[in-house]
Coordinates of C-alpha atoms in Angstrom, one line a residue:
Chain S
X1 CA 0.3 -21.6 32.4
X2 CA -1.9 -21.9 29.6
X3 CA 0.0 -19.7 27.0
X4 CA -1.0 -20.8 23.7
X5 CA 1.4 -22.1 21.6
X6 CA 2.2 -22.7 17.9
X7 CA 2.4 -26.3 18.7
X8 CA -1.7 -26.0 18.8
X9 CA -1.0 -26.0 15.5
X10 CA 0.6 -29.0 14.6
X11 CA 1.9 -29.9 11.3
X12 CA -1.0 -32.1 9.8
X13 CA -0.3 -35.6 9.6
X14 CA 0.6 -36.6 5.7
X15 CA 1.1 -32.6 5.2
X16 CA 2.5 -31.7 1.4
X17 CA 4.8 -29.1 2.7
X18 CA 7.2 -31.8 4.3
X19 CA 9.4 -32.4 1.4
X20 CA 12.6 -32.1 0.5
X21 CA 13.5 -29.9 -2.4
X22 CA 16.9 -30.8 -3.7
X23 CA 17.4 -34.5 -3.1
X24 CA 19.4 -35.6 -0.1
X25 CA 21.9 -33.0 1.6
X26 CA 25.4 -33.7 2.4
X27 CA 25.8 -33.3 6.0
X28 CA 29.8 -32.8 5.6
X29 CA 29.9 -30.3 2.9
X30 CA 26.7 -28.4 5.2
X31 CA 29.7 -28.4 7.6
X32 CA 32.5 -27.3 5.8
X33 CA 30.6 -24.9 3.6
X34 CA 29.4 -23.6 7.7
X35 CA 32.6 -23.2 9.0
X36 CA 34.2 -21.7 5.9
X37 CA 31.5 -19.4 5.7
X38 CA 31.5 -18.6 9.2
X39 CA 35.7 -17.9 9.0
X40 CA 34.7 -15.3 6.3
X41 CA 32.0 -13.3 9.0
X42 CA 35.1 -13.5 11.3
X43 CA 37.4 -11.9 8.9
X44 CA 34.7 -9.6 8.1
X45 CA 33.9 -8.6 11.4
X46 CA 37.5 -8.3 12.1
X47 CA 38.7 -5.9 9.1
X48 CA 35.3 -3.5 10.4
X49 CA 36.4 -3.2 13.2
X50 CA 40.1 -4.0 13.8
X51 CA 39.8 -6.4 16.3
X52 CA 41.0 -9.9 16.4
X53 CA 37.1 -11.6 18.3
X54 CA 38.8 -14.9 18.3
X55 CA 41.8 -13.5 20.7
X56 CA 40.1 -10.9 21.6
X57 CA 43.1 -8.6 20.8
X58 CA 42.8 -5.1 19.4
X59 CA 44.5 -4.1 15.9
X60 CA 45.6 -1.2 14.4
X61 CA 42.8 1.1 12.4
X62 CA 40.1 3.4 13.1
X63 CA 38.7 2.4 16.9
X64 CA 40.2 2.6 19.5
X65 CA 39.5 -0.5 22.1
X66 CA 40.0 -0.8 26.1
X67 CA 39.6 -3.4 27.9
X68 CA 37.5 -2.7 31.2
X69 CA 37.0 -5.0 34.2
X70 CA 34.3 -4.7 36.5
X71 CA 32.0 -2.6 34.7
X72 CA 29.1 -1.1 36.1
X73 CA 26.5 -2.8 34.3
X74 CA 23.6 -4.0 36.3
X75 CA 22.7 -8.1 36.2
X76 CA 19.5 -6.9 34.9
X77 CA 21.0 -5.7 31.2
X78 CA 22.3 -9.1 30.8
X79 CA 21.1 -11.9 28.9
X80 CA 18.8 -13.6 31.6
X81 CA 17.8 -16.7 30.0
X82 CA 19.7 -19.5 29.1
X83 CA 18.7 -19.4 25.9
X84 CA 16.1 -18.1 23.5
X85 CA 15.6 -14.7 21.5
X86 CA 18.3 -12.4 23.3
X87 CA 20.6 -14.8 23.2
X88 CA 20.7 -14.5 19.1
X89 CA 21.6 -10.9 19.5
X90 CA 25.3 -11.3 19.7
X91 CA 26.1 -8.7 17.2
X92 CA 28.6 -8.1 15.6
X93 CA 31.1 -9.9 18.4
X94 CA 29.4 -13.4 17.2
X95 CA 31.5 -13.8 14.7
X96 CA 34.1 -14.2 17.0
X97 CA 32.1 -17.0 18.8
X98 CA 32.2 -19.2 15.6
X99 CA 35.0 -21.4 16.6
X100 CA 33.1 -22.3 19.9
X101 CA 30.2 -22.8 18.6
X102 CA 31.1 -24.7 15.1
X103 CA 33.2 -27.0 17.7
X104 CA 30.5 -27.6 19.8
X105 CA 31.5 -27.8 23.5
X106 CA 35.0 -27.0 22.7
X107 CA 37.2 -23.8 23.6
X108 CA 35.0 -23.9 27.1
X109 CA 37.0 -21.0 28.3
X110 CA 35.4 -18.6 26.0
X111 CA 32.0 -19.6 27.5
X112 CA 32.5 -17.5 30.4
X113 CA 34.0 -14.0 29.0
X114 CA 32.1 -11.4 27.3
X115 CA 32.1 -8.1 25.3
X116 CA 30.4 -5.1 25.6
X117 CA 30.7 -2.7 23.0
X118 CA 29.3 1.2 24.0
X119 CA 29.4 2.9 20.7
X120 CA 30.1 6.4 21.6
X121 CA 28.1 9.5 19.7
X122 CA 29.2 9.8 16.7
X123 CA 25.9 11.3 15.2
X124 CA 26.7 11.4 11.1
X125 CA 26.8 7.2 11.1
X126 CA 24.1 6.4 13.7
X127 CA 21.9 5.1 11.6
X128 CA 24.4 3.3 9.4
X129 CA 25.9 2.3 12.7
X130 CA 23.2 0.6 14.3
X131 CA 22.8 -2.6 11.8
X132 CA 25.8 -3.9 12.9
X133 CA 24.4 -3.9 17.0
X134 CA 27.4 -4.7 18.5
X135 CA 26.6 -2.7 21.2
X136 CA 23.1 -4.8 22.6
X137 CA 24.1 -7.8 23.5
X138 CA 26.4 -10.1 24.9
X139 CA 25.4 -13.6 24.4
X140 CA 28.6 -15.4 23.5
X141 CA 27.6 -18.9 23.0
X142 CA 24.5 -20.6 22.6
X143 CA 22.8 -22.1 25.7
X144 CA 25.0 -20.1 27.6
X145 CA 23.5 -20.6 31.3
X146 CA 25.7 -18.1 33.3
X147 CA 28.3 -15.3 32.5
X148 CA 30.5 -15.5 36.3
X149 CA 33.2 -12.6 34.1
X150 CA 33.1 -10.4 31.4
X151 CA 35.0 -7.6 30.1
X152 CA 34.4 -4.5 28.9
X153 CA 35.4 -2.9 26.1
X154 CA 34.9 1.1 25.4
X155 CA 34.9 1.8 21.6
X156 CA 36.1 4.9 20.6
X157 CA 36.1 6.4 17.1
X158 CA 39.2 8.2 16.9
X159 CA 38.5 9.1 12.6
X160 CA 35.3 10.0 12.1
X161 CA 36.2 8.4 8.5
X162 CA 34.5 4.8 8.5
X163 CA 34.5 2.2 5.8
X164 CA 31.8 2.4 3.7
Chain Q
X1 CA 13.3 -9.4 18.5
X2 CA 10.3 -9.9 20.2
X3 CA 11.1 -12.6 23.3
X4 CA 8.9 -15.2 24.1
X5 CA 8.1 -13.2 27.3
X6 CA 7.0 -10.2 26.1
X7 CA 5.0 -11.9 23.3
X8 CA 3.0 -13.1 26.1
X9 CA 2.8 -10.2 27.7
X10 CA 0.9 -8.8 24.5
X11 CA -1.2 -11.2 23.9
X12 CA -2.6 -10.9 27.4
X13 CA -3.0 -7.3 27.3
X14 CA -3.8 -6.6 23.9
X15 CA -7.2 -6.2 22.9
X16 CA -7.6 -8.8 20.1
X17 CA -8.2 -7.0 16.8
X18 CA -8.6 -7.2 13.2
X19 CA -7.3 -11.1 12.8
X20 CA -9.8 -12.0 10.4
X21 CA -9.6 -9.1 8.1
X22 CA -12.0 -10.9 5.6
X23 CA -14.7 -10.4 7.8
X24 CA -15.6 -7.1 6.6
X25 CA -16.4 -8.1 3.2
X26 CA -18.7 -10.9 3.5
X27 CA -22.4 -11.0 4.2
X28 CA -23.7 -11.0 7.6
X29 CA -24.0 -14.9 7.6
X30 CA -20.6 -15.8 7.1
X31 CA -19.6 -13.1 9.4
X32 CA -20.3 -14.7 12.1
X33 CA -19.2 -18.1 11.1
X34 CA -15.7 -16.4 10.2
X35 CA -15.8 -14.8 14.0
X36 CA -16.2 -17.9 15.6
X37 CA -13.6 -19.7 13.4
X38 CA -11.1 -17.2 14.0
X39 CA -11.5 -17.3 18.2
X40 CA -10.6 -20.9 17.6
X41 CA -7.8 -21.2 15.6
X42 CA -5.8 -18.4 16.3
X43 CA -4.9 -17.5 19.9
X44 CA -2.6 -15.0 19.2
X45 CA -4.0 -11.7 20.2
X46 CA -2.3 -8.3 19.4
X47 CA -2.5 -4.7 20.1
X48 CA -4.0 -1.8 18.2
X49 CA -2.6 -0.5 15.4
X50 CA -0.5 2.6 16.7
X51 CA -2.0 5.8 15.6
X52 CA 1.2 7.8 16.2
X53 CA 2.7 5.8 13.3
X54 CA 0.4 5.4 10.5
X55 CA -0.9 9.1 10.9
X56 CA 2.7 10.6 10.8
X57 CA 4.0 11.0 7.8
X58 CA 7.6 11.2 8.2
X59 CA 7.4 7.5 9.6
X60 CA 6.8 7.0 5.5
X61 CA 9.1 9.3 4.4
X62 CA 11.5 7.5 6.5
X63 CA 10.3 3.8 5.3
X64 CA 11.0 5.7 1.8
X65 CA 14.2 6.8 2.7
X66 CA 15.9 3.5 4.2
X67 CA 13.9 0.8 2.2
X68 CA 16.8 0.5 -0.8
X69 CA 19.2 -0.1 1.6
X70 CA 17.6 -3.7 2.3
X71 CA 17.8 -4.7 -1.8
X72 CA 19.9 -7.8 -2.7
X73 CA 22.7 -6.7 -4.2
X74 CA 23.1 -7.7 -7.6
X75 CA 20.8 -9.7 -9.4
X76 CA 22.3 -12.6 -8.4
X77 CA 21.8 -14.9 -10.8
X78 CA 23.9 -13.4 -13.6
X79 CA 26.8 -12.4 -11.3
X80 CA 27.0 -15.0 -8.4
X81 CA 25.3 -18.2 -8.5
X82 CA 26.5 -21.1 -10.6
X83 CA 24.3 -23.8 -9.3
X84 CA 20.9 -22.1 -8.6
X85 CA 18.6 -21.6 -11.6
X86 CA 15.6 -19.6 -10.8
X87 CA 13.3 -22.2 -11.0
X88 CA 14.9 -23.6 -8.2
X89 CA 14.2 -19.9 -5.9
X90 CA 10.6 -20.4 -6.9
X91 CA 10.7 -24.0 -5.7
X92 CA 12.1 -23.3 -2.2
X93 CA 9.9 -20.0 -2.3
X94 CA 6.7 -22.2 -3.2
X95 CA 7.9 -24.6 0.0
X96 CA 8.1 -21.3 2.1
X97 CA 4.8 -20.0 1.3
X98 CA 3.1 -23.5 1.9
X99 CA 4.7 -23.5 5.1
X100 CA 3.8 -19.8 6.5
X101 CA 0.5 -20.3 5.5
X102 CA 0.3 -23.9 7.4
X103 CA 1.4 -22.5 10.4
X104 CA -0.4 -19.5 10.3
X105 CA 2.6 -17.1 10.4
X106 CA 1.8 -13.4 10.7
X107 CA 1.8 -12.1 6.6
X108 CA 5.6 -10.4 7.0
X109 CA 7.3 -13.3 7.7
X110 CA 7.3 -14.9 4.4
X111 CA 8.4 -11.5 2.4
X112 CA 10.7 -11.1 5.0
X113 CA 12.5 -14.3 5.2
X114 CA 12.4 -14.1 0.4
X115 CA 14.3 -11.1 2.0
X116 CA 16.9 -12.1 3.8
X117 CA 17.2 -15.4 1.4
X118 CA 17.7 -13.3 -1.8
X119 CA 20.3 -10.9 0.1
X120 CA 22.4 -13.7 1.1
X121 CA 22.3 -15.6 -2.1
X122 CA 23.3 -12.1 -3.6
X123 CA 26.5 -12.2 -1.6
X124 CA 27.2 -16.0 -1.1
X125 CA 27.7 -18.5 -4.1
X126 CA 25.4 -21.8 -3.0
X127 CA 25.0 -24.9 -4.0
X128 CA 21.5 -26.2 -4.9
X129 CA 21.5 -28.5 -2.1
X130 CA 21.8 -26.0 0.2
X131 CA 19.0 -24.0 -0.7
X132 CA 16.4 -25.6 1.6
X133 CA 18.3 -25.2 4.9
X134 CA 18.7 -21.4 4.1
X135 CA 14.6 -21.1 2.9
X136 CA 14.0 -22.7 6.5
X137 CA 16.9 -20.8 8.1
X138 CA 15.4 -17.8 6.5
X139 CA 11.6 -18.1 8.2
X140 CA 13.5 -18.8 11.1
X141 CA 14.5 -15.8 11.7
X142 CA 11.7 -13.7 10.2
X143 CA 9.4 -15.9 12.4
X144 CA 11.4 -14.4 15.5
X145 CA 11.6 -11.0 14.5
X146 CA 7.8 -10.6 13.8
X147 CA 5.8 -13.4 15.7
X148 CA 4.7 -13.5 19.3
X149 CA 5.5 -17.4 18.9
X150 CA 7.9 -17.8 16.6
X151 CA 8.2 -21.4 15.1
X152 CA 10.4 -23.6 16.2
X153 CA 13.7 -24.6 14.5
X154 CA 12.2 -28.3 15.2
X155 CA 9.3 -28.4 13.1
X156 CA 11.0 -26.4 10.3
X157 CA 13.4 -29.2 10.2
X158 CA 10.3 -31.7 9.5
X159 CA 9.1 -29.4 7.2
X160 CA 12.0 -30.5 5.2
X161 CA 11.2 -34.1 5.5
X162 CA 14.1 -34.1 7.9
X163 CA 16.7 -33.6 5.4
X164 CA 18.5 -31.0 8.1
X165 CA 18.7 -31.8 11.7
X166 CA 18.2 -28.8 14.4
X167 CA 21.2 -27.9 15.1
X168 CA 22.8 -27.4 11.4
X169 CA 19.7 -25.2 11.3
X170 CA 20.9 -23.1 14.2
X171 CA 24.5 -23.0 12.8
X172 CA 23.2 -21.8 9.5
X173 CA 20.9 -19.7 11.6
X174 CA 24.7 -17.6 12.6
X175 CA 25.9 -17.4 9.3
X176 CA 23.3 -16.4 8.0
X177 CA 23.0 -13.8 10.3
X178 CA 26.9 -12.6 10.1
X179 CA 26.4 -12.2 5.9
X180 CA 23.4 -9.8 6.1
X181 CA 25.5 -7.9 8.8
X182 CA 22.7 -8.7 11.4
X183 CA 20.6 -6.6 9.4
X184 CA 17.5 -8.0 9.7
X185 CA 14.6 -5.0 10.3
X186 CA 14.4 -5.0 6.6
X187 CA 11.4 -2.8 5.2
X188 CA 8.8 -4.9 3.4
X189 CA 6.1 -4.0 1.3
X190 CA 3.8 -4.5 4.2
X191 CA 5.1 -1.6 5.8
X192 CA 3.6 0.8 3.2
X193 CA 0.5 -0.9 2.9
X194 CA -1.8 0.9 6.1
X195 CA 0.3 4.3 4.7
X196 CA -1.1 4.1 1.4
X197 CA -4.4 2.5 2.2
X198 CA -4.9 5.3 4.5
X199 CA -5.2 7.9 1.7
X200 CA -6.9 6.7 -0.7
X201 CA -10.6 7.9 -0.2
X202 CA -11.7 4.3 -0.5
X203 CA -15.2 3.7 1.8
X204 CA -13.7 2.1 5.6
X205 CA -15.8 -1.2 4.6
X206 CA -14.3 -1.6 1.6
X207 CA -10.4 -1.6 2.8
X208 CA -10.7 -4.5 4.8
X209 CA -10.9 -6.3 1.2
X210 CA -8.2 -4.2 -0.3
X211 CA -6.1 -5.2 2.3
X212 CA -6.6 -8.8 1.6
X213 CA -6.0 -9.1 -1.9
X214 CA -3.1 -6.5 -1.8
X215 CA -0.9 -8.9 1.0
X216 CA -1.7 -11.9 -1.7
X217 CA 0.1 -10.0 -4.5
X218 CA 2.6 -8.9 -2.0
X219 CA 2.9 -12.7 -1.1
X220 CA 3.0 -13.3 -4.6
X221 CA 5.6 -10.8 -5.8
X222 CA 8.0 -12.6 -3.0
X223 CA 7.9 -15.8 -5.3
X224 CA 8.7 -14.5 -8.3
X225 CA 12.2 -13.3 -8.7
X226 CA 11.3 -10.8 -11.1
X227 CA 10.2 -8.3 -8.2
X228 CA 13.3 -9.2 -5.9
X229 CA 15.2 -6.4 -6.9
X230 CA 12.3 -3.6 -6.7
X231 CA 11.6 -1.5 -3.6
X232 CA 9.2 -2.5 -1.5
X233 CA 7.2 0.6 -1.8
X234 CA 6.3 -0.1 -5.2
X235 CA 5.5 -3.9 -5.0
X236 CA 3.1 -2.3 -2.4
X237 CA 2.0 0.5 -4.3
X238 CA 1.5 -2.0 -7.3
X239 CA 0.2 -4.3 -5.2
X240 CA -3.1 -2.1 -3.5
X241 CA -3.5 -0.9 -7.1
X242 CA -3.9 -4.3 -8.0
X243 CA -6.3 -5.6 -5.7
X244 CA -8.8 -2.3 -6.4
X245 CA -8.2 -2.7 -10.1
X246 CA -9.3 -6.7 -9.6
X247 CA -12.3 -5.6 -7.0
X248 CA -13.1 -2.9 -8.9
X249 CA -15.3 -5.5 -11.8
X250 CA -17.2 -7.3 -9.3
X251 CA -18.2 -4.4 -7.1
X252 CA -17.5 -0.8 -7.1
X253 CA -15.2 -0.2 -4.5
X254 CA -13.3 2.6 -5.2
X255 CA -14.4 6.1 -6.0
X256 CA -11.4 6.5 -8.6
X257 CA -10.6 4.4 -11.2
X258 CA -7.8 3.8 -14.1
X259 CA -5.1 6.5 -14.6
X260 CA -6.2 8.9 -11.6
X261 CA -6.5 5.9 -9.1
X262 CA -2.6 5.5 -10.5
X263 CA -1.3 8.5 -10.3
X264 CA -2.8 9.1 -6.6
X265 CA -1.1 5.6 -5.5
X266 CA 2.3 6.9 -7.3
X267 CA 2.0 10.1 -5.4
X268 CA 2.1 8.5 -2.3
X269 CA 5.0 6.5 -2.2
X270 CA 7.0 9.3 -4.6
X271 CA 7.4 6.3 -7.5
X272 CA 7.1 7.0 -11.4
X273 CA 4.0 6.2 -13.2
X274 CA 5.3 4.3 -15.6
X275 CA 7.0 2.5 -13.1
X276 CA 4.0 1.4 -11.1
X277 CA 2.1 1.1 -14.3
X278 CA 4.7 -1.6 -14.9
X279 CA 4.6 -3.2 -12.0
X280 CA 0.6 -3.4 -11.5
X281 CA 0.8 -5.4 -14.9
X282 CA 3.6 -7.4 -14.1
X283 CA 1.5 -8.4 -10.7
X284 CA -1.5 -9.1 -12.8
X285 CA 0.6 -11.0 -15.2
X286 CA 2.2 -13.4 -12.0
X287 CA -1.4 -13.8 -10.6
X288 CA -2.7 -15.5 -13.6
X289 CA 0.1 -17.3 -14.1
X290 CA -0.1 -18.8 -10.9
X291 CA -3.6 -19.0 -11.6
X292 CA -3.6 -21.1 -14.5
X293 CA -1.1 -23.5 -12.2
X294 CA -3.7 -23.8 -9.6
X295 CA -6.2 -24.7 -12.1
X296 CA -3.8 -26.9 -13.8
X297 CA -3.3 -28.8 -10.4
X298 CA -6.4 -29.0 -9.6
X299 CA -7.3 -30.8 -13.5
X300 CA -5.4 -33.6 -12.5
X301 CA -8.2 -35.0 -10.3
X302 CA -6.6 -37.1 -8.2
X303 CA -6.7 -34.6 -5.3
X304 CA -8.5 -34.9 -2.3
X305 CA -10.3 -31.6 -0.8
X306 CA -7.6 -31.3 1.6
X307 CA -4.6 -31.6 -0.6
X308 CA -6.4 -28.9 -2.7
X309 CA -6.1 -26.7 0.5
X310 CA -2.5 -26.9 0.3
X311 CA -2.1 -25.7 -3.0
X312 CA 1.0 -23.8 -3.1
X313 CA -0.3 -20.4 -4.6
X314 CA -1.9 -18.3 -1.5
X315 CA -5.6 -19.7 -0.9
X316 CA -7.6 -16.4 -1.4
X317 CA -6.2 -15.9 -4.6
X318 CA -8.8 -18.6 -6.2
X319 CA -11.3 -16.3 -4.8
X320 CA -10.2 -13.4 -7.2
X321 CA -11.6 -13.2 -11.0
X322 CA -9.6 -11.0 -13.1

């Protein structure tokens, strides 16, 4: 295929836009400043939406979670590729991924399982609702080539009351 | 996000439109020259702008309505960062712009990806060193939510002399993603600009050139901290006021001038005259600031033409006299 690419444009040899800024970067404290940062988006994610996305166990607050096995969705909805653009649309359940990923091939059995969120109406939040996508998506790791069981989960909204 | 797939898909069915905007303006000479220049470099074709959007008005009022809602926070200097000075944004800003424009990206990304980089340093205390990784992080993204073929997290990381390796780019890349909430449609001041260009009784012929100058304010506003904190609709506003204000002492190119050109632009986008007035002077006040450093760069001589092209304020905006 001749699709044209970006890499038609090349970055021009002896180019003054490859520089580095700030002198050289730690690669450790990039790595505990990542996964410290990362355990916060957890924590986050978790206190939105009481629900523990490293052991995928539900907690007490405003939704309402069920696990469902088997669901109905068709092959087709999920994340076809093994990587690429759809996979970065993890939503709100990648937090919950950070371990795996921040450990690189580690915690394999989390490869495998996924989440699917169906936000039911709840028309005064939609819009407010949507940033968060938890609902599109399913990609759990990264280069993530096949998804053999998943699970389900329903959200409900059993207050209409949500955090701000 | 736009996948890979159907990028392609557009770019084969699109008709190709409008890449060189420029065109319009020049004499029939370079016209052709521009044409030719443009089928060569840029492959990327695209569809037609969508009628149903920029004629419907509540697609503005909407863009009106949601745009705050994509504002860093707090002005973050004051209340969160210890390390970052703003010298150092407009550095990594600088570096951002240099690399858009090498690679050709689409004119959202860059504003976009300032975006997202002054959101999260409005919510995340950084250190200085990690400032680069989150500028490329930053286009990163903004590249793959607004570019048929978005660049690649490999040549970003060259861009940074190869300070960061690939894959700390794609872990950044998640958190990064998990602090601005996977927010990332945020509105830019691009989005206003075919809304207000559209009513302003400028002659077609003449819009093209608006259109040019005002995304190289809008460019510039993104480097200067100063406008991180104002809605997009005014940078836009400010910025198309602007540009006809600048074009408006070589040739005449629009109809109104001065105080009634402001008030229409103000009308438009529901922001206060004094306001805009403001901002239109503040703009004016950035471009020949960053005009004075081009010239500045360009006194030291020991340039070659092609280092000159590389300048890091936007290319066309040597082309402007104010």
């Amino acid at each position: 295929m001749s699709e044209p690419s970006r890499d038609a444009l090349p970055i021009p040899h002896g180019s003054k836009a490859c520089r580095r800024l700030f002198g050289p970067v730690d690669s450790e404290q990039l790595r505990r400043d990542c996964d410290a940062l990362m355990a916060s988006c957890v924590q986050e994610a978790r206190e939105r939406w009481n629900f523990d996305f490293v052991t995928e166990t539900p907690l007490e607050g405003d939704f309402a979670w069920e696990r469902v096995r088997g669901l109905g969705l068709s092959k087709v909805s999920l994340p076809a590729g093994p990587r690429g653009g759809r996979d970065d649309l993890g939503g709100g359940k990648r937090p919950g991924t950070s371990p795996a990923l921040l450990q690189g091939t580690a915690q394999e059995d989390h490869l495998d399982l996924s989440l699917t969120c169906t936000l039911l109406p709840h028309s005064p939040e939609r819009p407010e609702a949507s940033p968060g996508v938890p609902g599109t998506s399913q990609g759990r790791k990264r280069r993530q080539t096949s998804m053999t069981d998943f699970y389900h989960s329903k959200r409900r909204l059993i207050f209409s009351k949500r955090k701000p | 996000m736009q996948g890979r797939g159907s990028g392609f898909f557009l770019r084969g069915r699109g008709p190709r439109k409008n890449r060189c905007p420029e065109k319009a303006g020049e004499r029939a000479g370079t016209r052709l020259a521009m044409e030719l220049l443009c089928c060569e470099v840029d492959p990327v074709r695209r569809a037609v702008p969508d009628a149903n959007l920029l004629y419907d008005d509540r697609v503005l009022q909407n863009l009106l309505t949601i745009e705050e809602r994509y504002l860093p926070q707090c002005s973050y200097f004051k209340c969160v960062q210890k390390d970052i000075q703003p010298y150092m944004r407009r550095m990594v800003a600088t570096w951002m712009l240099e690399v858009c424009e090498e690679q050709k990206c689409e004119e959202e990304v860059f504003p976009l990806a300032m975006n997202y980089l002054d959101r999260f340093l409005a919510g995340v205390p950084t250190p200085k060193t990690h400032l680069q990784l989150l500028g490329a992080v930053c286009m990163f993204l903004a590249s793959k939510l607004k570019e048929t073929i978005p660049l690649t997290a490999e040549k970003l990381c060259i861009y940074t002399d190869n300070s960061i390796k690939p894959q700390e780019l794609l872990e950044w890349e998640l958190v990064v993603l998990g602090k601005l909430k996977w927010n990332l449609a945020a509105v830019t001041p691009h989005d206003f600009i075919e809304h207000i260009l559209r009513k302003l009784p400028q002659p077609s012929e003449k819009l093209s050139l608006i259109r040019k100058h005002a995304q190289t304010f809008i460019a510039l506003c993104a480097t200067d901290f100063k406008f991180a904190m104002y809605p997009p609709s005014m940078i836009a506003t400010g910025s198309v006021g602007a540009a006809i204000c600048g074009l408006q002492q070589d040739e005449d190119v629009s109809s109104l001038t001065g105080d009634a050109l402001v008030d229409l632009l103000a009308k438009i986008t529901n922001t206060d005259v004094d306001c805009l007035k403001a901002c239109q002077e503040q703009i004016e006040v950035v471009l020949l600031n960053s005009l004075q450093q081009f010239r500045q760069d360009q006194g030291d001589g020991s340039k070659s033409e092609d280092e000159l092209d590389q300048a890091s304020t936007p290319t066309d905006v040597r082309d402007i006299d104010l």
